PDB file of C-alpha atoms in Angstrom:
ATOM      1  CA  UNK A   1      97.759 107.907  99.267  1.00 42.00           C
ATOM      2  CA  UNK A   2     101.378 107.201  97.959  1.00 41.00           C
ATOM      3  CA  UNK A   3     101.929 108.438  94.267  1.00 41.00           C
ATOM      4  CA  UNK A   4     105.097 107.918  92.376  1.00 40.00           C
ATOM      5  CA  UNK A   5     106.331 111.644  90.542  1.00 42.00           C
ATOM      6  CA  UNK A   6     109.544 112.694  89.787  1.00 40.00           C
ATOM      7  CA  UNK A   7     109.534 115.644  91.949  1.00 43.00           C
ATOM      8  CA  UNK A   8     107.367 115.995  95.619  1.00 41.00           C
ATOM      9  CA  UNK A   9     106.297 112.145  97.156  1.00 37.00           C
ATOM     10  CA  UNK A  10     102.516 112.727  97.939  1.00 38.00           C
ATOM     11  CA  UNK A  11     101.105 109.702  99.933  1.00 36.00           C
ATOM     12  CA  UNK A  12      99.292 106.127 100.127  1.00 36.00           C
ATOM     13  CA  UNK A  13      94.075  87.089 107.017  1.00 36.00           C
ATOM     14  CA  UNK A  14      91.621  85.198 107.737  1.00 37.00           C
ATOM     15  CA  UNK A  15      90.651  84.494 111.191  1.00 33.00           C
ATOM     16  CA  UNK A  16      91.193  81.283 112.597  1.00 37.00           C
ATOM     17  CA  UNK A  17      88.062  79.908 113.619  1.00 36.00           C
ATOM     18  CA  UNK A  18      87.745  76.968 116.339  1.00 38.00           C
ATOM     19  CA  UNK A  19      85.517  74.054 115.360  1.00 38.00           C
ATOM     20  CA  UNK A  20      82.891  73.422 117.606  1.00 37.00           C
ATOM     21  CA  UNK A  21      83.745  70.446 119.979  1.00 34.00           C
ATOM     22  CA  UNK A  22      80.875  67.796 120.644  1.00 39.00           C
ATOM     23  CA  UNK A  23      77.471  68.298 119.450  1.00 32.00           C
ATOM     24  CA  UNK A  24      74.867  70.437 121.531  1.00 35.00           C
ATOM     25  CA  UNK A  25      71.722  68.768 122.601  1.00 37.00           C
ATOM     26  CA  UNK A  26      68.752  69.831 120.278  1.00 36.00           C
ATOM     27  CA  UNK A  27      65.288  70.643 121.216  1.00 35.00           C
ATOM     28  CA  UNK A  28      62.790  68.075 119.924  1.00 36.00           C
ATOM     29  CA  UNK A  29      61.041  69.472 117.270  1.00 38.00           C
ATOM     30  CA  UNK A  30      58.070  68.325 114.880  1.00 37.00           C
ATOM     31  CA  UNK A  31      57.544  64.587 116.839  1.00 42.00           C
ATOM     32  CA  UNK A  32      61.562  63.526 116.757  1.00 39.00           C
ATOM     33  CA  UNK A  33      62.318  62.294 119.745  1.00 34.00           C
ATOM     34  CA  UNK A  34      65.929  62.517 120.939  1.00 37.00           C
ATOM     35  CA  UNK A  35      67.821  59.876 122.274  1.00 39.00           C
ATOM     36  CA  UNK A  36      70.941  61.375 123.589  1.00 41.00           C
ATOM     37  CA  UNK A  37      73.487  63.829 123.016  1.00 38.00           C
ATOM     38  CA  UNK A  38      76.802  65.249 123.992  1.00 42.00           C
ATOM     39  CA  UNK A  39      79.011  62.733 125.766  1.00 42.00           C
ATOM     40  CA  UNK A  40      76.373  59.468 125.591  1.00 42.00           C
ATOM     41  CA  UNK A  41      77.611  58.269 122.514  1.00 43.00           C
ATOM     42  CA  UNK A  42      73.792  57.440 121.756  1.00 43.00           C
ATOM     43  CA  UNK A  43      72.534  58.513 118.059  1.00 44.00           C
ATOM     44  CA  UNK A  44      69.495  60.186 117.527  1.00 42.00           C
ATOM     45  CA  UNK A  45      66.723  59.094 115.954  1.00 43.00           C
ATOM     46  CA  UNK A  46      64.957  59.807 112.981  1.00 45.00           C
ATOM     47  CA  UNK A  47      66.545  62.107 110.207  1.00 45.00           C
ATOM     48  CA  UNK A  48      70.612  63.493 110.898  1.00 46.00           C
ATOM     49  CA  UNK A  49      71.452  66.752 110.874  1.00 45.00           C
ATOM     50  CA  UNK A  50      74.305  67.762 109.784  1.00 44.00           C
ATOM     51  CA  UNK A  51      76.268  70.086 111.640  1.00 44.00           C
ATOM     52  CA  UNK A  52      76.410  74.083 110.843  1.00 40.00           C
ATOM     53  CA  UNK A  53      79.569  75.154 110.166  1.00 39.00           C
ATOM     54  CA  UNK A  54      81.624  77.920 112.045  1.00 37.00           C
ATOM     55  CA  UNK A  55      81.939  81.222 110.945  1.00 35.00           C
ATOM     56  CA  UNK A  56      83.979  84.255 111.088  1.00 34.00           C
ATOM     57  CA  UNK A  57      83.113  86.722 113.548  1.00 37.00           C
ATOM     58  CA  UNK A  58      81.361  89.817 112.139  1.00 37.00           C
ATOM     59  CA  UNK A  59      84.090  92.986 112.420  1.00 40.00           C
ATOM     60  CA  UNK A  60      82.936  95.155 115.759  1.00 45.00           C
ATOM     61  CA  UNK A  61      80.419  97.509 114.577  1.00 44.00           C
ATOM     62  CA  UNK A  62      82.283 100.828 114.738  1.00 63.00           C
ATOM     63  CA  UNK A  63      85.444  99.501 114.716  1.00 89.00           C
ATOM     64  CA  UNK A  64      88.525 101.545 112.934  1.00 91.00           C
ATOM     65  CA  UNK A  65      91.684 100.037 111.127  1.00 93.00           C
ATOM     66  CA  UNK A  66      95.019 101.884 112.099  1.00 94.00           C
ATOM     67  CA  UNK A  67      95.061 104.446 109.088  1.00 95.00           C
ATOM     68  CA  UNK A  68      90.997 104.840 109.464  1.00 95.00           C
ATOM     69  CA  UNK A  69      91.854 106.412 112.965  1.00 96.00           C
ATOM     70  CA  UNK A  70      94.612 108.289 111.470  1.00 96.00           C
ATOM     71  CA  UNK A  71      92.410 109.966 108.995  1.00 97.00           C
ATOM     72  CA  UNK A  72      89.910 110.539 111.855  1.00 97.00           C
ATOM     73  CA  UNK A  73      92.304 112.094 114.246  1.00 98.00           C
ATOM     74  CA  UNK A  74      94.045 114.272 111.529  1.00 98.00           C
ATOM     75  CA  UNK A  75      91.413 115.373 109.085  1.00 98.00           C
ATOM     76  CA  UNK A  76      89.303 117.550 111.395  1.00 98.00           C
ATOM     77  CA  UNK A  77      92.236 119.387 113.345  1.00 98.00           C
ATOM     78  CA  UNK A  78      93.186 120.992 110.090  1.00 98.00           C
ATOM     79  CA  UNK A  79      90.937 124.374 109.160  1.00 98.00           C
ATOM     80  CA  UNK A  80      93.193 125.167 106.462  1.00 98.00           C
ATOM     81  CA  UNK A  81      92.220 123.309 103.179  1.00 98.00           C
ATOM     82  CA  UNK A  82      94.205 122.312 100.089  1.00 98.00           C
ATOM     83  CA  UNK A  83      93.510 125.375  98.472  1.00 98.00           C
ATOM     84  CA  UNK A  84      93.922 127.871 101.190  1.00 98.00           C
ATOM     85  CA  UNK A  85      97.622 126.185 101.166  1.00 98.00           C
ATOM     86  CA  UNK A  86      98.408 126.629  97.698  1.00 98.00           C
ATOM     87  CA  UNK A  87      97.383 129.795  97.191  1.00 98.00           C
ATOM     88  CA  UNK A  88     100.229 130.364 100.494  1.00 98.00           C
ATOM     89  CA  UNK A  89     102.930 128.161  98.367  1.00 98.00           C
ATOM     90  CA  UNK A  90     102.547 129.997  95.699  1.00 98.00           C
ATOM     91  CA  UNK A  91     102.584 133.253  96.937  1.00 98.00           C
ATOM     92  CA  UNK A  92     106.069 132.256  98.574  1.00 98.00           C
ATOM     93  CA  UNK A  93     107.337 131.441  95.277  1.00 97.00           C
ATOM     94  CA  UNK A  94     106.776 134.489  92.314  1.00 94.00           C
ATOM     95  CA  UNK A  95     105.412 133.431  88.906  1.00 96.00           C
ATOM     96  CA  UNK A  96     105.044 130.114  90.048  1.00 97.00           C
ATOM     97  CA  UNK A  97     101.716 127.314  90.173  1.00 97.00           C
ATOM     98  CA  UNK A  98     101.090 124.876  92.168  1.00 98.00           C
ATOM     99  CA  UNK A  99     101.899 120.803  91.538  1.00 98.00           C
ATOM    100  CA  UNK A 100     101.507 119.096  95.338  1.00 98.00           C
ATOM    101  CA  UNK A 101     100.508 119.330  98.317  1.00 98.00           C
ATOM    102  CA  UNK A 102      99.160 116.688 100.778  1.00 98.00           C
ATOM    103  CA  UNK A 103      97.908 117.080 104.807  1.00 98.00           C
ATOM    104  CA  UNK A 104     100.741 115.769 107.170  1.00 98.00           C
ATOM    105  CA  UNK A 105     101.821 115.922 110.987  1.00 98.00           C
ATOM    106  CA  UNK A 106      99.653 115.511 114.391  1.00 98.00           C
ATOM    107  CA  UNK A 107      96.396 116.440 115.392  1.00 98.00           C
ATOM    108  CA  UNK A 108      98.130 118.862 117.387  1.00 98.00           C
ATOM    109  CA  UNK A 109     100.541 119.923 114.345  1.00 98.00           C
ATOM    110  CA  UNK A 110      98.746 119.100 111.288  1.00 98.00           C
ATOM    111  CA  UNK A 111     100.612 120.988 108.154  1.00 98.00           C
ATOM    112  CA  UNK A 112     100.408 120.640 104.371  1.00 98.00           C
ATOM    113  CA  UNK A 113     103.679 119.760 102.562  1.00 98.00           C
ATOM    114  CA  UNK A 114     103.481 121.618  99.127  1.00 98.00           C
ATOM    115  CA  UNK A 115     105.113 122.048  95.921  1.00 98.00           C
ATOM    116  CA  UNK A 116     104.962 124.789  93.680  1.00 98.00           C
ATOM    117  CA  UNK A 117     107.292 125.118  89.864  1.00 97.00           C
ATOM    118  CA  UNK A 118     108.168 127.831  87.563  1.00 97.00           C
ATOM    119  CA  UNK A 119     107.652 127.559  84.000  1.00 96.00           C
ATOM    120  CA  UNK A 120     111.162 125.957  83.420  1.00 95.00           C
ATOM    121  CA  UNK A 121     110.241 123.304  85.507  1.00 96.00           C
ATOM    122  CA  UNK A 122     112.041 124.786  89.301  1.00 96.00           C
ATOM    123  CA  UNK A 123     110.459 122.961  92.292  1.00 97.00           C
ATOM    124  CA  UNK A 124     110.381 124.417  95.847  1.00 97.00           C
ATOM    125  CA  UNK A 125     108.736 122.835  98.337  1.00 98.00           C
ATOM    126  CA  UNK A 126     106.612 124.875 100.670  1.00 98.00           C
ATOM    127  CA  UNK A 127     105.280 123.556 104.204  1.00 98.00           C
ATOM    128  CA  UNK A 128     101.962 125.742 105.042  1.00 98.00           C
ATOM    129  CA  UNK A 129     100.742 125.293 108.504  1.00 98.00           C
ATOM    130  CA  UNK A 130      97.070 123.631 108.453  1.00 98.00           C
ATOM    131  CA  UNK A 131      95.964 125.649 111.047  1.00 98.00           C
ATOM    132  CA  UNK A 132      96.957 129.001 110.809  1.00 98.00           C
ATOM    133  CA  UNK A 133      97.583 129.096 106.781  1.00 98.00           C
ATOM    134  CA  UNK A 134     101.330 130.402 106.873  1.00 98.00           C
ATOM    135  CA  UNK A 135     103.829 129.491 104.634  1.00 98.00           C
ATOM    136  CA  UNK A 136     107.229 128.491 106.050  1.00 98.00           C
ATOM    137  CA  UNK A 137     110.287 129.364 103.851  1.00 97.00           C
ATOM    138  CA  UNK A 138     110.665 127.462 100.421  1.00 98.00           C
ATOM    139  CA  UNK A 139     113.052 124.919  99.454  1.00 96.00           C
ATOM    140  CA  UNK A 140     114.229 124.670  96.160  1.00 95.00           C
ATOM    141  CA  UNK A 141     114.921 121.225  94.849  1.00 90.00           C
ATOM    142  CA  UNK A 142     118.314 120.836  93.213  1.00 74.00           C
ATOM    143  CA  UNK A 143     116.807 118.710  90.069  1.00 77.00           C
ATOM    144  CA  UNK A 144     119.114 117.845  87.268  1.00 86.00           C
ATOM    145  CA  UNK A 145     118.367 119.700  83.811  1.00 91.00           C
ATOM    146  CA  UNK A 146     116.712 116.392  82.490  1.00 92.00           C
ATOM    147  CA  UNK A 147     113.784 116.373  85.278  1.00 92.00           C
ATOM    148  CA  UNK A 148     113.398 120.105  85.058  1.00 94.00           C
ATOM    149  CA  UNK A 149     112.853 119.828  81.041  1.00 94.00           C
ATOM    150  CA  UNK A 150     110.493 116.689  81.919  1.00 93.00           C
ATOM    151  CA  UNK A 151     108.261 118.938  84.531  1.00 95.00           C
ATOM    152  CA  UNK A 152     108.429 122.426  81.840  1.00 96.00           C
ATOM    153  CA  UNK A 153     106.672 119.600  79.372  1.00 95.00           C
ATOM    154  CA  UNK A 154     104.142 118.768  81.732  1.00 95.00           C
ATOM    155  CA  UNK A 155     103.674 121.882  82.628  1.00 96.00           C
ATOM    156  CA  UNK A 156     103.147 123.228  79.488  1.00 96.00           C
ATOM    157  CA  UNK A 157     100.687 120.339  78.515  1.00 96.00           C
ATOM    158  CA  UNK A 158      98.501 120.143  82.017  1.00 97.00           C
ATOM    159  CA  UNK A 159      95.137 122.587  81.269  1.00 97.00           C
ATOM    160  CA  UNK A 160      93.466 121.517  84.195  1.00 98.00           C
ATOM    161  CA  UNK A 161      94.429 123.015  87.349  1.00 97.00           C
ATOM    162  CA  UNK A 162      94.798 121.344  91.169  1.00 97.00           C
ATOM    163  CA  UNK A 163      91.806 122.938  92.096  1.00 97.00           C
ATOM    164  CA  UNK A 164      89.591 121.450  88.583  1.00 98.00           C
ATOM    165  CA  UNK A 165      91.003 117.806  89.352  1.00 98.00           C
ATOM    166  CA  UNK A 166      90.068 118.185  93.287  1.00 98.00           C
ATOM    167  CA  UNK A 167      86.565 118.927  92.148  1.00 98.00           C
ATOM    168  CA  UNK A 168      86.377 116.150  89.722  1.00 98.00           C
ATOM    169  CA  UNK A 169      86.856 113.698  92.398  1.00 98.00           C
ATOM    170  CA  UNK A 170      84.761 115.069  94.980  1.00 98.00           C
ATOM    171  CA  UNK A 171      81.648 115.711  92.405  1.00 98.00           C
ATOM    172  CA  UNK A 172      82.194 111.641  92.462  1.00 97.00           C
ATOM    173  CA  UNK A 173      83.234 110.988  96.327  1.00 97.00           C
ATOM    174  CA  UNK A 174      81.805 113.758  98.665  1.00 97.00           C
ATOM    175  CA  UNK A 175      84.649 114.263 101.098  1.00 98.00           C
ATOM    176  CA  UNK A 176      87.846 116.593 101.751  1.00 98.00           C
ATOM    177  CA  UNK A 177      90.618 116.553 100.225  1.00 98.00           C
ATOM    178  CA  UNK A 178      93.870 115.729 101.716  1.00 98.00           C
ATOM    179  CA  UNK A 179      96.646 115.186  99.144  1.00 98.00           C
ATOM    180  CA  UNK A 180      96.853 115.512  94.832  1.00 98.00           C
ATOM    181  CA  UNK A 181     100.103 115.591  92.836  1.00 98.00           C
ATOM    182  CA  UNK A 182     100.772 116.547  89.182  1.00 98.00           C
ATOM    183  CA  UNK A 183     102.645 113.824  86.953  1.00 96.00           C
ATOM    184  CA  UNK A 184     102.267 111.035  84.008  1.00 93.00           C
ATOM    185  CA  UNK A 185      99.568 108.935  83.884  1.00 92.00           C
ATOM    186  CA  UNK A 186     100.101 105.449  85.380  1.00 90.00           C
ATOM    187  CA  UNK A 187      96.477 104.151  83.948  1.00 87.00           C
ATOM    188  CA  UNK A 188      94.636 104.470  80.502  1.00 80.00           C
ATOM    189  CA  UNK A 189      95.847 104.608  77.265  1.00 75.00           C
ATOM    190  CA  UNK A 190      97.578 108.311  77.387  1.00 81.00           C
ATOM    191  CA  UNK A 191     100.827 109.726  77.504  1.00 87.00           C
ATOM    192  CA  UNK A 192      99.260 112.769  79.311  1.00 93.00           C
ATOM    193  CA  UNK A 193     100.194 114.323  82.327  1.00 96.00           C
ATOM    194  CA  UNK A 194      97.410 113.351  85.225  1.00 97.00           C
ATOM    195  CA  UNK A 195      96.658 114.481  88.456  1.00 98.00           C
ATOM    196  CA  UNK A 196      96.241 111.977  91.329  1.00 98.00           C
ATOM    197  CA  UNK A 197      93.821 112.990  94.171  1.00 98.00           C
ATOM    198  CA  UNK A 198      92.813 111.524  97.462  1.00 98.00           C
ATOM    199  CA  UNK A 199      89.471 112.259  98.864  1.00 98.00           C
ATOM    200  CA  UNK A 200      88.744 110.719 102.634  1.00 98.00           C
ATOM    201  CA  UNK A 201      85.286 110.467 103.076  1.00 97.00           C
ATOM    202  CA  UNK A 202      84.295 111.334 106.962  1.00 94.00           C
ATOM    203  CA  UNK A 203      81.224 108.852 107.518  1.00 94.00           C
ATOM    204  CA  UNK A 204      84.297 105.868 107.482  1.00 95.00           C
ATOM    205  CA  UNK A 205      87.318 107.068 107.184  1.00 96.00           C
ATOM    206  CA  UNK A 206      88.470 105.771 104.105  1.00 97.00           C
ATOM    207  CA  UNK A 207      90.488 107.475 101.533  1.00 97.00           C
ATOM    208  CA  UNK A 208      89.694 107.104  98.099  1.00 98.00           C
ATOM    209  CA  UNK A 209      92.775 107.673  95.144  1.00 98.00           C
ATOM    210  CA  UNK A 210      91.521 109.290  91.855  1.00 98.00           C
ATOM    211  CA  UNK A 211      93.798 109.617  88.981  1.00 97.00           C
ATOM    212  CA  UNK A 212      92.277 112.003  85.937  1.00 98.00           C
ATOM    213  CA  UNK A 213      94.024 113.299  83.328  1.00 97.00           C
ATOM    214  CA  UNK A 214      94.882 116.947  83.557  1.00 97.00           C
ATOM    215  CA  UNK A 215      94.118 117.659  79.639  1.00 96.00           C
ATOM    216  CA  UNK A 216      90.409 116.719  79.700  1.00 96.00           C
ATOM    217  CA  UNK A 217      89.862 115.826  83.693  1.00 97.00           C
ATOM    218  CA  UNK A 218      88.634 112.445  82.620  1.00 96.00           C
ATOM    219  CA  UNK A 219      89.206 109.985  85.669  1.00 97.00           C
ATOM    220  CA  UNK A 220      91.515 107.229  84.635  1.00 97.00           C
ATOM    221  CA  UNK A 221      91.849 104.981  87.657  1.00 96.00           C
ATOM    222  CA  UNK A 222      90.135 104.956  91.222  1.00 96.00           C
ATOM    223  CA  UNK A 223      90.127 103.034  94.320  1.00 96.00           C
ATOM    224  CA  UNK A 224      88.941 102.908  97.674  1.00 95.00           C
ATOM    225  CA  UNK A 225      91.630 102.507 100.237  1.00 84.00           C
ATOM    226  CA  UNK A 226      90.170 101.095 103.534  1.00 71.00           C
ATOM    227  CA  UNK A 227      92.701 100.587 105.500  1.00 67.00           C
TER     228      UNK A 227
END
């Protein structure tokens, strides 16, 4: 799930069908007696039929899109969830709480890339291995005074936490959660800050993106990303 916010980046045909050449000889059926078919030229008799049209082959039964497998491959290998990883973010980072974090790398390497802020708006960054739950050294974001004042609003106006949000989505989507961001809402008539949250859901593989506003965790926006 791809989110736009000023601060961390937390992400998200038709088939052809051939016509059927020439017509395939029909069983006689209810006293119609066939003349001909296929190559003859001959009509038959009694009542036409016209023909069935083509359709689309049914997707394989099983069958995964390229970011389905993704999720499939990734999700699992990590035994270190969101919160497990922000509670090592912000322990890296004194009197700070946490605003990102979203599940990244290889099945072999999974890792969650984090963000944490201080109360005048100070990002670091904190990668947290998803496998082992340690935090790597933080990386403070050189932000300009206007977005730090932006994020100390937000801040200051968010009441519900990561953790509140996460379970506002999943109460509505059973799954894990792999990536949530604090920043403005994009949807709904409010000028509040709102926390986007993607659940994948481990019966398909698909991710689904929640936005709900972090004053009064009502959900704003959601959608089902299958692919």
């Amino acid at each position: 799930m791809e989110t736009k916010r000023s601060h961390v980046v937390v992400r998200r045909g038709q088939l052809a069908v051939p016509r059927a050449i020439g017509l395939v000889c029909a069983v006689a059926a209810a006293g119609a007696l066939v003349s001909g078919c296929g190559s003859t030229g001959k009509k038959e008799t009694g009542s036409p039929k016209r023909p069935v049209p083509a359709s689309a082959p049914a997707t394989p039964s099983g069958s995964l899109s390229a970011d389905q497998a993704r999720r499939k491959a990734l999700v699992p290998s990590a035994s270190v969830d969101y919160v497990q990883a922000l509670k090592a973010a912000v322990a890296a980072v004194p009197a700070s709480e946490p605003i990102a974090a979203e599940l990244k790398g290889t099945p072999a390497s999974p890792y969650w890339n984090t963000a944490v802020a201080t109360a005048d708006g100070t990002v670091s960054d904190v990668r947290v291995d998803a496998r082992t739950g340690k935090a790597d050294q933080p990386q403070t974001e050189s932000d300009d005074p206007g977005d730090k004042q932006q994020l100390a609003a937000r801040l200051s106006e968010a009441t519900v936490t990561a953790q509140q949000a996460a379970k506002t989505a999943t109460d509505k989507t059973k799954g894990t959660v792999t990536s949530l961001e604090l920043g403005d809402a994009d949807h709904g008539n409010t000028d509040n800050p709102a926390w986007s949250v993607g659940v994948v859901t481990t019966d398909d593989w698909n991710e689904t993106a929640y936005e709900i506003d972090a004053t009064n965790r009502k959900v704003l926006w959601m959608r089902v990303e299958q692919s």
